[in-house]
Coordinates of C-alpha atoms in Angstrom, one line a residue:
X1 CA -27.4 254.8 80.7
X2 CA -29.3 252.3 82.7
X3 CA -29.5 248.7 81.2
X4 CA -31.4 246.0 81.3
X5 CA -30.1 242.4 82.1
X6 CA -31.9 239.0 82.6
X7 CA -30.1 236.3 84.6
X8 CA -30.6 233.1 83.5
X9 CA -29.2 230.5 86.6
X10 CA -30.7 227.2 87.9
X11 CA -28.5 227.0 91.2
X12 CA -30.4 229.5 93.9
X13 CA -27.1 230.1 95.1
X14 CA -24.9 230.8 92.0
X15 CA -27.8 233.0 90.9
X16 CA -27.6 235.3 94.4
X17 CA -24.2 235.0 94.0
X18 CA -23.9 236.6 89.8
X19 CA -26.7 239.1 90.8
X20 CA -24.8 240.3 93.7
X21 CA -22.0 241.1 91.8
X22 CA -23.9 242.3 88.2
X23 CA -25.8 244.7 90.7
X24 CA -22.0 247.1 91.4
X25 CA -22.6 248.0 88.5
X26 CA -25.9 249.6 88.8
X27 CA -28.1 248.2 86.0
X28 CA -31.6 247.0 86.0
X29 CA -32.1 243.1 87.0
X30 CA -34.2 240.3 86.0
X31 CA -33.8 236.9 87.4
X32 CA -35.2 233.4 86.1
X33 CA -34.1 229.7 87.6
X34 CA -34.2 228.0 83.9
X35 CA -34.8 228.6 80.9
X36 CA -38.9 228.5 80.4
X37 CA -39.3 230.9 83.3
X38 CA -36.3 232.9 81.2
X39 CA -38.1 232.6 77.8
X40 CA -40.7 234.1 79.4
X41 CA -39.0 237.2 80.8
X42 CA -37.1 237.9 77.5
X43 CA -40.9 238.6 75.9
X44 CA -41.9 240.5 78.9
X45 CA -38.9 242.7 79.3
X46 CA -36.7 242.4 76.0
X47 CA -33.9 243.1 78.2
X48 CA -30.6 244.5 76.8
X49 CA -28.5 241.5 77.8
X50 CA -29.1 237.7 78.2
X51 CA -26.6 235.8 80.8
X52 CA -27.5 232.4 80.9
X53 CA -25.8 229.2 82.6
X54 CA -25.4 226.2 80.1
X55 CA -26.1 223.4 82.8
X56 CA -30.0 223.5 83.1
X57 CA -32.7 220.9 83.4
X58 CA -35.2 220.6 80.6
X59 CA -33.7 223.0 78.4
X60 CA -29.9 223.9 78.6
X61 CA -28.2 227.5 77.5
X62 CA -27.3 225.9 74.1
X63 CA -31.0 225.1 73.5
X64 CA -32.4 228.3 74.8
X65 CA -29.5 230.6 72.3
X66 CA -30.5 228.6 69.7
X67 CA -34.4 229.2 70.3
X68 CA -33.7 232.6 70.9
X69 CA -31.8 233.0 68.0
X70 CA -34.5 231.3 65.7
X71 CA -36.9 234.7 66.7
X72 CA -36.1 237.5 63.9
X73 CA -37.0 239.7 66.5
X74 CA -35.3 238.8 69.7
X75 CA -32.4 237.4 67.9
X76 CA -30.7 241.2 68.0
X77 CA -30.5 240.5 71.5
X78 CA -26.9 239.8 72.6
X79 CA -26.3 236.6 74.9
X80 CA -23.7 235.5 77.3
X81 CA -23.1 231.8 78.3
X82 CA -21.6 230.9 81.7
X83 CA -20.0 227.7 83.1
X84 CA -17.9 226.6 85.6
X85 CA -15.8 224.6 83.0
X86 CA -13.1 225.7 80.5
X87 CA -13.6 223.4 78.0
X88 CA -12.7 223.9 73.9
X89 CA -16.1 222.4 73.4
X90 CA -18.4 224.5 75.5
X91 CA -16.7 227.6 74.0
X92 CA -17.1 225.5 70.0
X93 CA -21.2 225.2 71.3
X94 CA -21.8 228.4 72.8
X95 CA -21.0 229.9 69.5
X96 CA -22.3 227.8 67.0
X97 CA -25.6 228.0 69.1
X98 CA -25.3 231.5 68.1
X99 CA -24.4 233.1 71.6
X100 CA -21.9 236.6 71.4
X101 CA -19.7 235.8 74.0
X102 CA -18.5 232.7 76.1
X103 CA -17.2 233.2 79.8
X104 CA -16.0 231.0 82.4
X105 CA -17.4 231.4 85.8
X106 CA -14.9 232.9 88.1
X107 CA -14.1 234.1 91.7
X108 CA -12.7 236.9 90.3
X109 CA -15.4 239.2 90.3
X110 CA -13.7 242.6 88.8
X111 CA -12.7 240.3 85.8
X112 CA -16.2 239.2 85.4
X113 CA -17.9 242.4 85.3
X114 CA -15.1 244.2 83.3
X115 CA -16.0 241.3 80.5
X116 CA -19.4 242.2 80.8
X117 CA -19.1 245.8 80.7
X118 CA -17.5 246.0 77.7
X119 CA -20.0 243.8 76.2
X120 CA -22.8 246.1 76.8
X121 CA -20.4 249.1 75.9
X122 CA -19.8 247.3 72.4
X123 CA -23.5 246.0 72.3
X124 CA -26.3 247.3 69.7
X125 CA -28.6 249.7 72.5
X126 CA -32.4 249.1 72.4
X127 CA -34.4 252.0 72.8
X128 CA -37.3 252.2 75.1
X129 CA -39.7 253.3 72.2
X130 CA -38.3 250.0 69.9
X131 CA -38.7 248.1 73.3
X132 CA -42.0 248.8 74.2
X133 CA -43.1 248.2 70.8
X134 CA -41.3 244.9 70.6
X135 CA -43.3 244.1 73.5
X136 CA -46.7 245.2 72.3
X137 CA -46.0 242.7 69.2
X138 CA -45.4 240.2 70.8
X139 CA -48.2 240.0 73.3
X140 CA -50.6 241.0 70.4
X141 CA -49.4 238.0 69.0
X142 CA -51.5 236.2 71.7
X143 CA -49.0 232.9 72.0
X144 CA -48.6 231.6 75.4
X145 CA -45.5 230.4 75.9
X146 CA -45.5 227.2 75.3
X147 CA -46.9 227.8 71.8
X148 CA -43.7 230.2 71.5
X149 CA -41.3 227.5 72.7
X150 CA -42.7 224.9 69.9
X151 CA -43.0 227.7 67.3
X152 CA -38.8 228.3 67.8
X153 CA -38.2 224.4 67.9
X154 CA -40.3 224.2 64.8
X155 CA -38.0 226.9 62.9
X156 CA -34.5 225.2 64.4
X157 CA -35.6 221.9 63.2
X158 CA -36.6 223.2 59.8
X159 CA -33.3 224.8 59.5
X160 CA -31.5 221.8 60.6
X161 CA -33.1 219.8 58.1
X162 CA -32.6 222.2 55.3
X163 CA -28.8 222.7 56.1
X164 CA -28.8 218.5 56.1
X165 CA -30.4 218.1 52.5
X166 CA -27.9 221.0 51.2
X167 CA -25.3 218.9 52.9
X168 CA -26.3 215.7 51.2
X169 CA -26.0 217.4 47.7
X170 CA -22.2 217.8 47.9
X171 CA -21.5 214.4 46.5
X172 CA -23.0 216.1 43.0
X173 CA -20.4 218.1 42.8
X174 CA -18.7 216.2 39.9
X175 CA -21.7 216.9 37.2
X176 CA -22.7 220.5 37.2
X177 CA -26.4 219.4 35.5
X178 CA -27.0 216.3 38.4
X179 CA -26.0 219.1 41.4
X180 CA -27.9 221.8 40.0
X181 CA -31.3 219.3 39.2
X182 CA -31.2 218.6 42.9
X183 CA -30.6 222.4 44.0
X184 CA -33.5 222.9 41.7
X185 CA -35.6 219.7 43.5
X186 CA -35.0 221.0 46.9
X187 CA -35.4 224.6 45.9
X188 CA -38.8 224.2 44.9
X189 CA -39.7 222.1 47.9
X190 CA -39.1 225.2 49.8
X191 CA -40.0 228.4 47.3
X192 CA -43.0 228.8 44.9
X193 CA -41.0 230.3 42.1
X194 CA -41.5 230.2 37.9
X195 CA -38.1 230.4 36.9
X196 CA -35.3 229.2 39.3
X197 CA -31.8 230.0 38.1
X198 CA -28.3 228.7 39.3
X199 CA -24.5 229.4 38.2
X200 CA -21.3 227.7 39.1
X201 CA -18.2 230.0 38.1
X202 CA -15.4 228.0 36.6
X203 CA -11.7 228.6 37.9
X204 CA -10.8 228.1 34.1
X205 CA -12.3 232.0 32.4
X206 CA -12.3 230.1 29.0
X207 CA -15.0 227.9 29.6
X208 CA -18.2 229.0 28.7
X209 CA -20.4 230.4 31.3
X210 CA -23.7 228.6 31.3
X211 CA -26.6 229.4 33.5
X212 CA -28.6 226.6 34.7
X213 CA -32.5 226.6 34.4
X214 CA -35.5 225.4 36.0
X215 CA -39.0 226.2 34.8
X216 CA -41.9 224.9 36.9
X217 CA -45.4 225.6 36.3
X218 CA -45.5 227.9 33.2
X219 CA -44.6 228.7 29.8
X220 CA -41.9 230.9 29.1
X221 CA -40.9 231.8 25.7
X222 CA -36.8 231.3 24.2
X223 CA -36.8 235.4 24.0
X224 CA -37.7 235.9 27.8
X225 CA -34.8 233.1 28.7
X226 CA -32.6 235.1 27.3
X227 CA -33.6 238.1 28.9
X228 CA -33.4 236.3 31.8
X229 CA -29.8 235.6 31.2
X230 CA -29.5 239.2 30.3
X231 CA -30.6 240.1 33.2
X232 CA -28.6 237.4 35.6
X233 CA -25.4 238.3 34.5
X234 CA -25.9 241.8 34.2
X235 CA -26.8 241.5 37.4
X236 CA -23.5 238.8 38.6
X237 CA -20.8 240.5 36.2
X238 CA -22.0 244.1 35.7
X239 CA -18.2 245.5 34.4
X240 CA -18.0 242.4 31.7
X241 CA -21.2 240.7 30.6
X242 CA -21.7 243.1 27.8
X243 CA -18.0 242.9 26.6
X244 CA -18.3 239.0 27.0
X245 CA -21.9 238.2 25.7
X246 CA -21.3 235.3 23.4
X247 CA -19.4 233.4 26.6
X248 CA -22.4 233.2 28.1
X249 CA -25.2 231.1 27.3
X250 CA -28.6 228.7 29.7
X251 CA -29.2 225.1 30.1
X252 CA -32.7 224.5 30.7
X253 CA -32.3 221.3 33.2
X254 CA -35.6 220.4 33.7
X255 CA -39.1 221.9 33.2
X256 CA -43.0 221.6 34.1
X257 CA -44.7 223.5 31.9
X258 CA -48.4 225.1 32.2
X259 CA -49.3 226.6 28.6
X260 CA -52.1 228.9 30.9
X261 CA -49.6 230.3 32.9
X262 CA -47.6 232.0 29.6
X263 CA -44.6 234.9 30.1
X264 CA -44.0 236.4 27.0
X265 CA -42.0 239.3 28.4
X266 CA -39.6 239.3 31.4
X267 CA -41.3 242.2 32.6
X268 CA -44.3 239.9 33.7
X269 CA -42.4 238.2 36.2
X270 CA -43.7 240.6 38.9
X271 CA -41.0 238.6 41.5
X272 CA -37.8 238.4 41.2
X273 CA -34.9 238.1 43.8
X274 CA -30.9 238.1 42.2
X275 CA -28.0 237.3 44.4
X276 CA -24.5 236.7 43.6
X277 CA -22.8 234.3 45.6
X278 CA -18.8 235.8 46.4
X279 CA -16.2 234.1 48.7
X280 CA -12.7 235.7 49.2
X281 CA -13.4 239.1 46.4
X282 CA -14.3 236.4 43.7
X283 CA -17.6 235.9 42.0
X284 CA -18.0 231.7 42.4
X285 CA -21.4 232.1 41.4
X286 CA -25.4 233.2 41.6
X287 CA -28.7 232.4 42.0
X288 CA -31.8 233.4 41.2
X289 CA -36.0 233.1 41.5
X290 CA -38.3 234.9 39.0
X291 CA -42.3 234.4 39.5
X292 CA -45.0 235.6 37.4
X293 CA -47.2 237.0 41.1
X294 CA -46.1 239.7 43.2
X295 CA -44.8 239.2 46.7
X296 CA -43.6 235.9 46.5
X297 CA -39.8 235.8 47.1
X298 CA -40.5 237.4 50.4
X299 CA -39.3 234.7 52.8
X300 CA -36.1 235.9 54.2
X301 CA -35.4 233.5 56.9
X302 CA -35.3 230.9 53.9
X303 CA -33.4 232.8 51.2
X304 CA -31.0 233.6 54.4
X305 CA -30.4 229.4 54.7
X306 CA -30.2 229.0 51.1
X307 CA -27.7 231.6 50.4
X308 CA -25.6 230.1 53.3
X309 CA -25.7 226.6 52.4
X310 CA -25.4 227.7 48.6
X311 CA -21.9 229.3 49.6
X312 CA -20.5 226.0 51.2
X313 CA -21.7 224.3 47.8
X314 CA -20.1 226.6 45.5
X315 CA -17.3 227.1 47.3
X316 CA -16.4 222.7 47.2
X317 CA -17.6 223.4 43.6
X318 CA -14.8 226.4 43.1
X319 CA -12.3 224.2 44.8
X320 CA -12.7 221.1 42.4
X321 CA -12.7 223.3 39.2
X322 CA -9.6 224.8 40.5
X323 CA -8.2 221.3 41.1
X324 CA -8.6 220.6 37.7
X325 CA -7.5 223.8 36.2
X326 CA -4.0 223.0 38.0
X327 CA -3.8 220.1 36.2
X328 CA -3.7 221.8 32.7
X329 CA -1.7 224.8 33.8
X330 CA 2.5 225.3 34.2
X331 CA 3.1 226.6 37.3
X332 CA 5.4 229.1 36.7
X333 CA 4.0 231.0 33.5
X334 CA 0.2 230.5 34.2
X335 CA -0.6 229.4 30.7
X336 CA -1.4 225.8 29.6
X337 CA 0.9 222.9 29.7
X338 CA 1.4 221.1 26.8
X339 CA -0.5 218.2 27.7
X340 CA -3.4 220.5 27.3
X341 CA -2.3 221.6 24.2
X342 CA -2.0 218.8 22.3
X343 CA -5.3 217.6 23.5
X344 CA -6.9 220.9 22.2
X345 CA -4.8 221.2 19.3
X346 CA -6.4 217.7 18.7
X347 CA -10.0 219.0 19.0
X348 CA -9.1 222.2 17.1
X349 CA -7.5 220.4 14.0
X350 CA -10.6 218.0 13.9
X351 CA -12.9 221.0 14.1
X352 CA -11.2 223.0 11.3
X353 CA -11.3 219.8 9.0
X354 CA -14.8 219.2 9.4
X355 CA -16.4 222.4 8.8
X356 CA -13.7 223.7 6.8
X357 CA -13.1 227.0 8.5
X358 CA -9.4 228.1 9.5
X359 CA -7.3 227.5 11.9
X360 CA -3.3 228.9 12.5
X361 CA -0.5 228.1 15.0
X362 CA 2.0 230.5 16.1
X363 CA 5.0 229.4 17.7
X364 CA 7.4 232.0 19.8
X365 CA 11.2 231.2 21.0
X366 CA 13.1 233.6 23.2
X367 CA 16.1 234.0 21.5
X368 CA 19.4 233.7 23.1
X369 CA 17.7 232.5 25.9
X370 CA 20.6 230.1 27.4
X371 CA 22.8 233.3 27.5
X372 CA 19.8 235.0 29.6
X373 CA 20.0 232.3 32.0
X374 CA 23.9 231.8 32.3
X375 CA 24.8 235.4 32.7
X376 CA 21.7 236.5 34.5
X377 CA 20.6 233.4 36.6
X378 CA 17.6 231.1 36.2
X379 CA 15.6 233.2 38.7
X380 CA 16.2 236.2 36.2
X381 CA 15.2 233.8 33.1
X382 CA 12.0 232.0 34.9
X383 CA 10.9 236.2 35.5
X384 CA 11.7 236.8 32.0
X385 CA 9.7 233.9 30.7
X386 CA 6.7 234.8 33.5
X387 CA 6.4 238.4 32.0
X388 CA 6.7 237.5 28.6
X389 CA 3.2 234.9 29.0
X390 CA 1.6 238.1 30.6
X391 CA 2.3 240.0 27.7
X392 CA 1.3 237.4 24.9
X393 CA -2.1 236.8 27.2
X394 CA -2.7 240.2 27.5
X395 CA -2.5 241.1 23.5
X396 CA -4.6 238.0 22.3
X397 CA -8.2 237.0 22.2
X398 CA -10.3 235.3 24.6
X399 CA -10.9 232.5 22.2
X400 CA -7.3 231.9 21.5
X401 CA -5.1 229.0 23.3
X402 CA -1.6 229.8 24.6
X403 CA 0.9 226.7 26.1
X404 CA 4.0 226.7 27.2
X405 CA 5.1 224.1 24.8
X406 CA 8.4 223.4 26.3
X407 CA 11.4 225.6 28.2
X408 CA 11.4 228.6 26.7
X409 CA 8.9 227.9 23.9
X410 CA 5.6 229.0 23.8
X411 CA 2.8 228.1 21.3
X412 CA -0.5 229.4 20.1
X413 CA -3.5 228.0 18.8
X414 CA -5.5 230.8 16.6
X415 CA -9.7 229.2 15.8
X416 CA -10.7 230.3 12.6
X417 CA -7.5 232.6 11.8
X418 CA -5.7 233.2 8.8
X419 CA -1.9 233.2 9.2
X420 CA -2.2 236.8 8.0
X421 CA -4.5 237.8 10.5
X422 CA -2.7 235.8 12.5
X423 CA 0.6 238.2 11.4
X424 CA -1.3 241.2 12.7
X425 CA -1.1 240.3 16.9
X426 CA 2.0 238.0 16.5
X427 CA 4.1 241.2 15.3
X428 CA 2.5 243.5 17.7
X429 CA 3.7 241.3 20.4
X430 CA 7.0 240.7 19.3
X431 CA 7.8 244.5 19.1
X432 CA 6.2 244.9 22.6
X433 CA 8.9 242.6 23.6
X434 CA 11.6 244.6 22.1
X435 CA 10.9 247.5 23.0
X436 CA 10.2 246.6 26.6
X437 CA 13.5 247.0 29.3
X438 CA 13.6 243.9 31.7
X439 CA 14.7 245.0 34.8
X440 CA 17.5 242.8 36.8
X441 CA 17.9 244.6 40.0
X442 CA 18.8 248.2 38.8
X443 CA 20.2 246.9 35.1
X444 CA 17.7 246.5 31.8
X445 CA 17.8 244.0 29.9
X446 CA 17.1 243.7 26.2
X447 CA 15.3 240.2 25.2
X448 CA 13.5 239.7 21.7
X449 CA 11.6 236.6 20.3
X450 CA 11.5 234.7 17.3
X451 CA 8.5 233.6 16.0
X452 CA 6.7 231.0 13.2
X453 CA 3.1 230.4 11.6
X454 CA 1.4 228.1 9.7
X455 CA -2.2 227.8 9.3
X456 CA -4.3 224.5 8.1
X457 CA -4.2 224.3 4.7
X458 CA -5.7 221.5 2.1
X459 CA -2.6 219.5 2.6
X460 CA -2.4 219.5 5.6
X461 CA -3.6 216.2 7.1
X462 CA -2.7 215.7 10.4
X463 CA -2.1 217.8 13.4
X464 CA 1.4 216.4 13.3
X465 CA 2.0 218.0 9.8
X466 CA 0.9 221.7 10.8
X467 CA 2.9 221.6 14.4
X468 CA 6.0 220.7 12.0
X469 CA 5.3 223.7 9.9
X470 CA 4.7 225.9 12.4
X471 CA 8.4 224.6 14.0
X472 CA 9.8 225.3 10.6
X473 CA 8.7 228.6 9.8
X474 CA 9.9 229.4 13.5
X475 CA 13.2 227.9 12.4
X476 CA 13.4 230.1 9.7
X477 CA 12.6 233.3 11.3
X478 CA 15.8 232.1 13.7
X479 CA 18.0 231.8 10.9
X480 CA 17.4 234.8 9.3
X481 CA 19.0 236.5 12.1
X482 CA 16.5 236.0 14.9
X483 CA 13.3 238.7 16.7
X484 CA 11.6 238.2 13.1
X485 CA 7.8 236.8 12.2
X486 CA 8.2 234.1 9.6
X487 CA 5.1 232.9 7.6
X488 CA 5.1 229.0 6.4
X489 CA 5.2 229.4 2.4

């Protein structure tokens, strides 16, 4: 099928010379000598293929991709940029001016027109019908061309601006509330919405989830909030919100409110736009608009920037929560070290005391574990110890803490558990473990743990004193022959 091709090319001679050779291969031509008189031809033609020198006066092949690619229309079309140089950083322009494809200009004429064959072989087609109409648009538009020029400069330099402020805001990173009050700031300076909505996923899953919320210009009752939040996550997390409800929770961070502009039920916001925010298969977080109008939250090009820039925040965001989370976790069985454990512990014990509600610690001890590692091999034992975490995460709540308190040790903090509730998981684990066959190469191996609780009792006055129960009880279990649950009495 025949195509059509505008040639872009300032030199008269270059540009005999590339529509020589572009015409073996039998397509429709369009010529232009820079890039206004090329502008112009794309409107009038909307030609299957742009080829366009970089080096021009007034406006260079960078400038005219960009411009082009600022058109929601015209974008589709594909461009080429040619120069005689081979430079890393004509190729690192070209295609962060948005061009497809970067080729050096070359003697070699077969390899030229093979390259751009295949790029009109690979290329989306227009259809004469979508072509015409694209044209009829356009000049019913009644711009000249000028106006059409300053119209795409206007969109580039609003997009560069926006991408600078969302730049600026990754010094916030450090305070969740400050970042998302700007987001919220800028945000509004570019969207007419009633409720704005942001969320920042945490590396650590323990942490409460907490969307942040901006209200501008209305009232909105505590019961539509919620909905809201409902709704958001629901929308974000649709295989766990409902299993996880109380983990999530709002923040408002700040609002304007207008007590004649009242939503009593989320079904008044007759706008609303929800998008999750995902970077390598992971969820690193959302955002969304509600507005009480119709057809508000129809701005595309803008959501289209946000979204982008929203996904280099989130992603720094991810990266520093994950820093941190590293910094409270053992490497080798994924639970928390035991720096994090006394500090919680700490916070736990305090909690307990003050609002008198319970609190247990469990302790587990591989047993024999030396003998695992001397007639096995530490590789063997470190896999051992790795699989036994899984197992003890797996069969414990989300609200429970589990360290690696030291070697082969690993301890348990139980909120507002009994030591006989506490009893109930503790012994299901430990006869998962025995019964379970630890493979080393082609021979299982039998391992069982020993175990200890103790729970906060009147007595019991420091965090100290209930750690040294909890050891003692485990003691116990190990003296009474070892893979038993012993209870602090």
């Amino acid at each position: 099928m025949r195509k059509k091709i505008l040639l872009i090319e300032d030199s008269p001679i270059q540009l005999k010379s590339i529509e020589l050779t572009l015409s073996k291969l039998e397509h429709e031509i369009f010529t232009a000598t820079n890039a206004i008189e090329g502008i112009e031809l794309v409107y009038q033609t909307v030609p299957d293929l742009i080829i366009s020198d970089i080096i021009m006066p007034e406006i260079n092949g960078y400038q005219l991709c960009r411009l082009l690619k600022n058109d929601d229309v015209i974008k589709k079309i594909p461009i080429i940029l040619l120069t005689q140089l081979n430079e890393k950083l004509d190729s690192f322009w070209a295609l962060k001016a948005g061009a497809d494809c970067f080729i050096t200009k070359s003697n070699n004429q077969e390899e030229f027109l093979s390259q751009v064959t295949n790029f009109l072989r690979g290329a989306e087609t227009i259809s004469e019908e979508e072509r015409q109409q694209i044209i009829k648009d356009k000049k019913s538009e009644n711009k000249d061309l000028q106006t059409r020029i300053n119209n795409l400069l206007d969109q580039s330099l609003i997009e560069s601006t926006i991408i600078n402020e969302f730049r600026n805001l990754s010094e916030f990173i450090y305070s969740t509330r400050i970042l998302s009050k700007e987001l919220f700031s800028l945000a509004y300076s570019l969207v007419d919405f009633n409720v704005a909505c942001i969320f920042f996923n945490e590396r650590d899953d323990k942490k409460k989830k907490f969307l942040q919320l901006s209200i501008q210009n209305a009232s909105v009752e505590e019961s539509v909030l919620m909905d809201i939040k409902k709704d958001f996550f629901n929308e974000i997390f649709p295989d766990t919100y409902k299993k996880e409800e109380s983990s999530y929770d709002i923040e408002i961070v700040d609002a304007l409110i207008n007590v004649h502009n009242k939503a009593e039920n989320i079904s008044e916001f007759h706008s609303r736009l929800v998008i999750p925010i995902a970077y390598a298969n992971k969820v690193i977080g959302g955002i969304a608009f509600y507005h009480l109008k119709s057809e508000r939250l129809n701005n595309n090009k803008i959501f289209e920037i946000i979204v982008k820039e929203l996904k280099i925040l989130m992603r720094i965001k991810w990266l520093y929560s994950e820093t941190k989370y590293l910094a409270i976790i053992d490497g080798l069985t994924g639970l928390y070290n035991r720096r994090f454990f006394q500090q919680t512990l700490e916070r736990e014990f305090a909690r307990s005391k003050r609002h008198k509600t319970c609190l247990s610690l469990a302790m587990f001890d591989i047993d024999h574990f030396k003998k695992v590692n001397d007639v096995y091999g530490h590789q063997f034992g470190d896999k051992v110890l790795a699989e036994i975490s899984k197992i003890i995460k797996s069969s414990l709540r989300k609200t429970d803490y589990i360290a690696r308190y030291g070697g082969e040790e690993i301890i348990l903090i139980l909120p507002e558990t009994t030591t006989a509730q506490a009893n109930i998981p503790i012994e299901r684990i430990r006869e998962k473990i025995e019964s379970r066959e630890f493979m080393n190469g082609n021979e299982a191996v039998k391992i069982t743990i020993s175990c200890g609780i103790a729970e906060v009792e009147s007595d019991v006055n420091t965090q100290e004193e209930l750690l040294a129960r909890t050891d003692k009880a485990l003691y116990e279990s190990k003296r009474a022959g070892r893979n038993k649950t012993t209870i602090y009495s």
